[in-house]
Coordinates of C-alpha atoms and ligand atoms in Angstrom, one line a residue:
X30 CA 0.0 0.0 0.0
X31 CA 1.3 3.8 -0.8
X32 CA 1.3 5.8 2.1
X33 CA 1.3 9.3 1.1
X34 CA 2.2 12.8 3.6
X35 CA 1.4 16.4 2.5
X36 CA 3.7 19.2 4.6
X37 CA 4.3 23.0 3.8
X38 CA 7.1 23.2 1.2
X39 CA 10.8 22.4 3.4
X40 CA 13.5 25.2 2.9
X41 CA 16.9 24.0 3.9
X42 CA 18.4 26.5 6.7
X43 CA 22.1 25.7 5.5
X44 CA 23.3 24.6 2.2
X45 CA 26.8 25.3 0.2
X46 CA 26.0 25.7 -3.7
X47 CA 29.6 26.2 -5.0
X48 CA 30.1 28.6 -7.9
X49 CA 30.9 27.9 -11.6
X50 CA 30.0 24.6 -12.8
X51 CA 28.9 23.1 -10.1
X52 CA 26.2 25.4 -9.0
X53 CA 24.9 25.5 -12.6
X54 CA 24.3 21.5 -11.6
X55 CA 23.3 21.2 -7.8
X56 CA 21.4 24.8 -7.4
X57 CA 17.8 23.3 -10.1
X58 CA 18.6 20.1 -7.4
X59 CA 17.7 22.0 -4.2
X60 CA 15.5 23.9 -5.8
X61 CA 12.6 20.8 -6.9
X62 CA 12.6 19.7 -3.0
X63 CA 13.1 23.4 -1.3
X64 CA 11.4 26.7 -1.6
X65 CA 14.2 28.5 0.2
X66 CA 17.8 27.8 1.6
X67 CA 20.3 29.9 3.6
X68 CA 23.6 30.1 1.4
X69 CA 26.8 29.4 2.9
X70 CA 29.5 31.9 1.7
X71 CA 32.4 30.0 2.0
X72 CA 33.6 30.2 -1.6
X73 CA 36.9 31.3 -2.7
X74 CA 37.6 34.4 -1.9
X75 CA 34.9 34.1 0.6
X76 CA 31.3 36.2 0.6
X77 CA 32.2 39.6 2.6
X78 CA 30.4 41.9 1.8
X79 CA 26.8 42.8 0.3
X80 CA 28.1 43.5 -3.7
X81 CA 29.8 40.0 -2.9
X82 CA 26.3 38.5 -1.7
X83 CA 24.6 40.5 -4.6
X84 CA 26.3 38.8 -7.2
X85 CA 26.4 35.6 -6.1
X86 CA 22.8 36.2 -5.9
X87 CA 22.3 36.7 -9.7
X88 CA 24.5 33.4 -9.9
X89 CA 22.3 31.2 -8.3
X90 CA 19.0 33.0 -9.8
X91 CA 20.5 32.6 -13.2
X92 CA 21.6 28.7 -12.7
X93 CA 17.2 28.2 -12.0
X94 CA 15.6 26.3 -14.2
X95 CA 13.2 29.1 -15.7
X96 CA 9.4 27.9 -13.4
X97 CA 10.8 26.8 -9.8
X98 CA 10.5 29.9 -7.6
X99 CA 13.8 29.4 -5.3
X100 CA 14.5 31.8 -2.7
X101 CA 17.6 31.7 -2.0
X102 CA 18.6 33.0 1.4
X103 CA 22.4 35.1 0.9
X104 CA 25.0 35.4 3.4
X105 CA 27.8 36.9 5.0
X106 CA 31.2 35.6 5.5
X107 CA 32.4 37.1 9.5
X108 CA 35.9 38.0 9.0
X109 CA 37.9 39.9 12.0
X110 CA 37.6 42.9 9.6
X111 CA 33.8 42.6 9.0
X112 CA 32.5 46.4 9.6
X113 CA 29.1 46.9 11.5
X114 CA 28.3 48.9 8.8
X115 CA 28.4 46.4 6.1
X116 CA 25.8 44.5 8.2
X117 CA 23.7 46.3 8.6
X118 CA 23.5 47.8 5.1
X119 CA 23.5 44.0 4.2
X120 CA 20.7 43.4 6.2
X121 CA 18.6 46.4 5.2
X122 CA 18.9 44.6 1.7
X123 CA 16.4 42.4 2.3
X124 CA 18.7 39.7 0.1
X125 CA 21.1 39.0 3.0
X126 CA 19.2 37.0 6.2
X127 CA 22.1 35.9 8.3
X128 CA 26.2 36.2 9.0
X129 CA 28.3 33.1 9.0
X130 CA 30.9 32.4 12.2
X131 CA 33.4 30.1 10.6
X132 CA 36.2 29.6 13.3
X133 CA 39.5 29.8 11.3
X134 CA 40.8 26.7 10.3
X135 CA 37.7 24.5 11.6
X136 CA 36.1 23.2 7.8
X137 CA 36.8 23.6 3.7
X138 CA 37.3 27.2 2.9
X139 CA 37.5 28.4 6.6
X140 CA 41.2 30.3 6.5
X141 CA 39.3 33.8 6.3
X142 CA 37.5 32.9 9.3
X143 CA 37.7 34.6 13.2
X144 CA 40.7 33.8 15.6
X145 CA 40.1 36.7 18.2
X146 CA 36.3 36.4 18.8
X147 CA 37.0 39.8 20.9
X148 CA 36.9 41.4 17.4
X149 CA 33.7 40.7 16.2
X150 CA 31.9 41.4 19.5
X151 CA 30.9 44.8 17.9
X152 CA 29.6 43.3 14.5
X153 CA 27.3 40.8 16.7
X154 CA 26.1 43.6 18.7
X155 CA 25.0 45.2 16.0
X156 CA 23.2 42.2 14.5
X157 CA 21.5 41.8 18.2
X158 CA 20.4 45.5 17.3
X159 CA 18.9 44.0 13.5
X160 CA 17.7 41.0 14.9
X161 CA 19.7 39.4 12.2
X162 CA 20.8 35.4 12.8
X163 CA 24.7 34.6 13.2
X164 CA 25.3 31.2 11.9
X165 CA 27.8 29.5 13.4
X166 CA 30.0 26.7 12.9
X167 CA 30.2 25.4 16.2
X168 CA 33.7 23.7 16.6
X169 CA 37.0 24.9 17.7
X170 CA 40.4 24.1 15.4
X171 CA 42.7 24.2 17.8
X172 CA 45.2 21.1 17.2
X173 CA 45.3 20.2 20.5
X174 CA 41.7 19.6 20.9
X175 CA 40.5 16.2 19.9
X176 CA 38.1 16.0 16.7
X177 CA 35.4 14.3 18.2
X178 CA 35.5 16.9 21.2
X179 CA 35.3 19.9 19.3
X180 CA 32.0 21.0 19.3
X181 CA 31.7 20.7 23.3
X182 CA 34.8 22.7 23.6
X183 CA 33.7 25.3 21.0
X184 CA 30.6 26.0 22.8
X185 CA 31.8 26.0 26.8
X186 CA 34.8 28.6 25.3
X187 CA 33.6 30.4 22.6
X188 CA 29.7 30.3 22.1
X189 CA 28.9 30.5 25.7
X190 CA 31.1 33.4 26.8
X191 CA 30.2 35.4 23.5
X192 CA 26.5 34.4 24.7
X193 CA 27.3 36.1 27.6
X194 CA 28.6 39.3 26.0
X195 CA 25.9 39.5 23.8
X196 CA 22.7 38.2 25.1
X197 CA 20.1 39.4 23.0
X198 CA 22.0 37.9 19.7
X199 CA 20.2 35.1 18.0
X200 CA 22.1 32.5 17.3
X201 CA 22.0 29.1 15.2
X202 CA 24.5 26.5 16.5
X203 CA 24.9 24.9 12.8
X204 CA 24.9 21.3 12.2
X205 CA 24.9 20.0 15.5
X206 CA 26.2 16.5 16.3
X207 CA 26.5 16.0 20.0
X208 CA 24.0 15.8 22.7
X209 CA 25.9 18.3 24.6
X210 CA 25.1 20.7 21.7
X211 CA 21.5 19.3 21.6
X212 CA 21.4 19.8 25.5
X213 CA 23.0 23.5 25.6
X214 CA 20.6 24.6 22.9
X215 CA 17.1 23.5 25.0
X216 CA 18.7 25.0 28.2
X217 CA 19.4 28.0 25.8
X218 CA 16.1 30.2 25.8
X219 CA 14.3 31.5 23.1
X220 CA 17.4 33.1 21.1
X221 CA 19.4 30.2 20.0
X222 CA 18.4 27.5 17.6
X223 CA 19.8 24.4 15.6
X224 CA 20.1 23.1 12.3
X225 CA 20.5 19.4 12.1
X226 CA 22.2 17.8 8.8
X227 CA 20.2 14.8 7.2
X228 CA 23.1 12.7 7.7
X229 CA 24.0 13.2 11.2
X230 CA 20.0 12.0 12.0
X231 CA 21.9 8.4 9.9
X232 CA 25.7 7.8 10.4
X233 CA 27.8 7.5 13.2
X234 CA 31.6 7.5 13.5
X235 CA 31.6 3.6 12.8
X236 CA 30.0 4.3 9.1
X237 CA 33.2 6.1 8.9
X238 CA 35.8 4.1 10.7
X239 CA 34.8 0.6 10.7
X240 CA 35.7 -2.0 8.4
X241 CA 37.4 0.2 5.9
X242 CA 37.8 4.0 5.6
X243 CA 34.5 5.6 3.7
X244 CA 35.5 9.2 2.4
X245 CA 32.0 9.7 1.3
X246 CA 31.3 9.8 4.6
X247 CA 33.6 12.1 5.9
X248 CA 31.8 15.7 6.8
X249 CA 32.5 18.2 9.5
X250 CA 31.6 18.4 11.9
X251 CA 32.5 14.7 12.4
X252 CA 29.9 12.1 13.3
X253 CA 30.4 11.3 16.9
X254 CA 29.0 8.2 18.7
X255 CA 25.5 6.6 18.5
X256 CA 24.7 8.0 21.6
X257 CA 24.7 11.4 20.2
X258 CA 23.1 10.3 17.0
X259 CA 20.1 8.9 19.3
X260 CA 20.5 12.5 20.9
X261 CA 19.8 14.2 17.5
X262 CA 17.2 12.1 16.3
X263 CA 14.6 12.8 19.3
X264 CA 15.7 16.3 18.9
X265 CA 14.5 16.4 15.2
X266 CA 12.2 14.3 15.2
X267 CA 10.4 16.1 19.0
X268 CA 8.9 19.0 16.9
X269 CA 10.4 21.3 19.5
X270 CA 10.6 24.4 17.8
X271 CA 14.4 25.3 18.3
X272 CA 15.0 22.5 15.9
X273 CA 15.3 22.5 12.4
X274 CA 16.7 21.0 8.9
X275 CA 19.8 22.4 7.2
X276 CA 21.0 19.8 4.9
X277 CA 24.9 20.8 4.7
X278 CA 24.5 19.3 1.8
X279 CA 28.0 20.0 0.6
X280 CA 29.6 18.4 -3.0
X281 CA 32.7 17.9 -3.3
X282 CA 34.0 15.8 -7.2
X283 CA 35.3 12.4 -6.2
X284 CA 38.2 13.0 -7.0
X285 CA 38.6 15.5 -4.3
X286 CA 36.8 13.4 -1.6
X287 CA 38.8 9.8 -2.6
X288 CA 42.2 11.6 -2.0
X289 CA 45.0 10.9 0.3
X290 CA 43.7 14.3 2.0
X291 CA 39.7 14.2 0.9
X292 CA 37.6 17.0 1.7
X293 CA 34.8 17.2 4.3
X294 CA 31.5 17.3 3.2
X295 CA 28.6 14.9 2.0
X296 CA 26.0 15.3 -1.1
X297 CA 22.3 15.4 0.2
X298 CA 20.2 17.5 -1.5
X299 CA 19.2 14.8 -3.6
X300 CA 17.6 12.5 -1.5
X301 CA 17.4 14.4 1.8
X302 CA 13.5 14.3 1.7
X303 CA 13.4 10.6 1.4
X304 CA 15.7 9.9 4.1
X305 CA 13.9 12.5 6.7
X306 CA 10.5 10.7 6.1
X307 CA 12.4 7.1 6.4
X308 CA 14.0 8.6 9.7
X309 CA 11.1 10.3 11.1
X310 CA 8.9 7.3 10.5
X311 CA 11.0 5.1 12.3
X312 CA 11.1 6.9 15.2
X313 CA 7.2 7.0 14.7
X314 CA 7.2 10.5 14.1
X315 CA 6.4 11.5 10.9
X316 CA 3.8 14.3 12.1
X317 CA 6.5 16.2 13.0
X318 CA 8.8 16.2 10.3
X319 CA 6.7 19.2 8.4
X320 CA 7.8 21.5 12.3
X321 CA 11.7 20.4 11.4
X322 CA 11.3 21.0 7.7
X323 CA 9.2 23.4 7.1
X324 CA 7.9 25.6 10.1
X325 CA 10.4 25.8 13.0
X326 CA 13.1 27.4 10.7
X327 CA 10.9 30.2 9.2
X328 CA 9.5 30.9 12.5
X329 CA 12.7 31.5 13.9
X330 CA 14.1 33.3 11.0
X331 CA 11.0 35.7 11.4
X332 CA 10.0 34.7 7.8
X333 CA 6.4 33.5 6.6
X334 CA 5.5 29.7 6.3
X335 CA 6.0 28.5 2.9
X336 CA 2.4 28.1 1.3
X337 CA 3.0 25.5 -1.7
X338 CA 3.4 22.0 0.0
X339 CA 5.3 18.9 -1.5
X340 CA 4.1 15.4 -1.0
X341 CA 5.5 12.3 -0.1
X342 CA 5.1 8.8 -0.9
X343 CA 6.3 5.1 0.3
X344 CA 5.9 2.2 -2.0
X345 CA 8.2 -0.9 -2.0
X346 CA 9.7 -0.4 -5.7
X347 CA 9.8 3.4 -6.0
X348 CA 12.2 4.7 -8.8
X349 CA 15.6 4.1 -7.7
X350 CA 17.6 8.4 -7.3
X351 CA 20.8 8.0 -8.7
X352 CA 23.8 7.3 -6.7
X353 CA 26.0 9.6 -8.8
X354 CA 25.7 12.6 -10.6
X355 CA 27.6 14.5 -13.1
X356 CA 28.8 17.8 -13.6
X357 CA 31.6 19.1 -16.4
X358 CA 34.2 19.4 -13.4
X359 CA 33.6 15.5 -12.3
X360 CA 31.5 13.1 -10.7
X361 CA 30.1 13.7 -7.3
X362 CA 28.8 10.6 -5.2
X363 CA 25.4 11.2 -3.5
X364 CA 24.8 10.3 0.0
X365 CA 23.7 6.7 0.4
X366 CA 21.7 6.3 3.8
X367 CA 22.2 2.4 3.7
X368 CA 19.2 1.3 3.5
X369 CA 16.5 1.0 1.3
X370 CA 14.9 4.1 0.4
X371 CA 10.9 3.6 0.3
X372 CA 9.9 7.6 1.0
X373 CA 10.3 9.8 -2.2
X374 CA 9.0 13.0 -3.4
X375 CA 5.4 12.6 -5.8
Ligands
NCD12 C1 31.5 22.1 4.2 C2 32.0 22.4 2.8 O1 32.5 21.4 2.1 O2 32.0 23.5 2.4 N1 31.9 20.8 4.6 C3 31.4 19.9 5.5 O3 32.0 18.9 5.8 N2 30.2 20.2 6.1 C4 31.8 23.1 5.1 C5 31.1 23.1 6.5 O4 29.9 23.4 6.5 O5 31.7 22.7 7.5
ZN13 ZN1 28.3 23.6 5.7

């Protein structure tokens, strides 16, 4: 028997489109499953500044096949010389809905990011003034801080004290991946929020580690333990409102992922929607996945619901997605949940 679930249109609250060739590709991919989705700027040289945003803007518009009305949602790139001014002209805009926190040195393209957090404290107090969202990728670099403790480190010595600085700013702690995240977010009041990627809600470090090395895996933040993994997946799947989806979903060709030094980051915007509803049902929850797609996001982004909807369906033989896809600059491998994927989009 097909089952079948109608939800508000999903947008996807954090998602890297590349530039060139490779946007041209993935950006008509998001844009069949998503209405809108908040752009990471970490290209090279990185999205500063609101001409910077503008542009890459008319990019993305112009990669859009000519019906699918895609939002997308620009940001900025927080550098220690990121002006208050810039913001807020940014922000005033309209186009530009949020500022990126990319510790230097902690993920791909992160060299421009912030190593004195003392120096942005005035940008951030301006964005508590705008109301305006600072993304943040929540994980120290340091090289004497263990990969799988990053996050919990990043967030009792950086997010907390700059928290404490700046209490009225509104934060999203991006792509969480440990309960301590999970747990400092829901002690956290109404200010902070969380994405969570579709494959932290799946793998753990052993789909990584275990029985071979599997690039295709490899993301950052790192999957930690099942334990967390359990953690994110009652988060999501709870409906709590500080919750919601932002894919990461992050190509990278092959070539630079099967490498002797492969790059962090995992394909998902192809069959994200498939593997939420396969995740959600299973933890007999799929009444909520429409609050962690679709409403919790908007709502904390002070943006209107989407009113399209999408619609999902489960049948035992549904049309295989492919595994792969191809773009002029080389392969890139999509993001296989291991197991069968019953849920698609109608
Ligand atoms: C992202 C990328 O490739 O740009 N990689 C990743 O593993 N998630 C950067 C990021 O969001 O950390
Ligand atoms: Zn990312």
């Amino acid at each position: 028997m097909t089952k079948r679930l109608e939800i508000l249109m999903p947008d996807d609250w954090h998602l890297h489109l590349r530039d060139g060739e490779m946007l041209k590709v993935v950006t008509p991919i998001s844009a069949r499953y998503f209405a809108r989705a908040i752009i990471m700027p970490n290209l090279v040289p990185p999205v500063t500044t609101l001409r910077d945003a503008e542009a890459y803007r008319q990019r993305i518009l112009a990669a859009l096949p000519a019906q699918p009305d895609f939002q997308p949602l620009m940001t900025l790139y927080l550098t220690e010389d990121t002006k208050a001014q810039e913001v807020e002209k940014a922000h005033l805009s309209g186009i530009v809905k949020a500022v990126k926190l990319y510790p230097a040195g902690a993920t791909t393209n992160s060299q421009s990011g912030v190593r004195d957090f003392d120096k942005i404290i005035p940008v951030l107090e301006k964005m508590a003034e705008l109301e305006m969202p600072l993304c943040v990728h929540g994980e120290v670099s340091d090289h004497d801080v263990d990969i799988f403790d990053r996050e919990a480190v990043f967030i009792e010595q950086v997010l907390e004290p700059l928290r404490v600085q700046v209490p009225m700013l509104k934060v999203v702690l991006e792509h969480v991946t440990t309960a301590d995240g999970i747990d400092y977010i829901r002690r956290g009041g109404d200010n902070i929020a969380g994405t969570i990627t579709t494959h932290h809600l799946i793998i753990n470090r052993n789909h990584i580690l275990a029985g071979g090395i599997r690039p295709h895996y490899y993301c950052l933040p790192v999957a930690k333990r099942e334990r967390h993994r359990l953690a994110l997946v009652q988060a999501a799947t709870s409906g709590e409102k500080q919750f919601f989806l932002g894919t990461d979903s992050a190509p990278h060709i092959d070539a630079a992922k099967l490498s002797p030094c492969g790059c962090a980051g995992i394909f998902t915007a192809l069959n994200t929607m498939g593997c939420l509803a396969h995740v959600f049902e299973e933890a007999d929850a799929l009444p909520n996945l429409e609050y962690f797609t679709s409403r919790n996001g908007p709502n904390f982004y002070n943006l209107p619901l989407n009113s399209r909807t999408i619609v999902l369906e489960k049948s035992e033989n549904p049309l295989a997605l492919p595994a792969t896809i191809k773009t002029p600059i080389g392969q890139v491998t999509v993001f296989d949940p291991g197991f069968n994927q019953h849920w698609y989009v109608a």
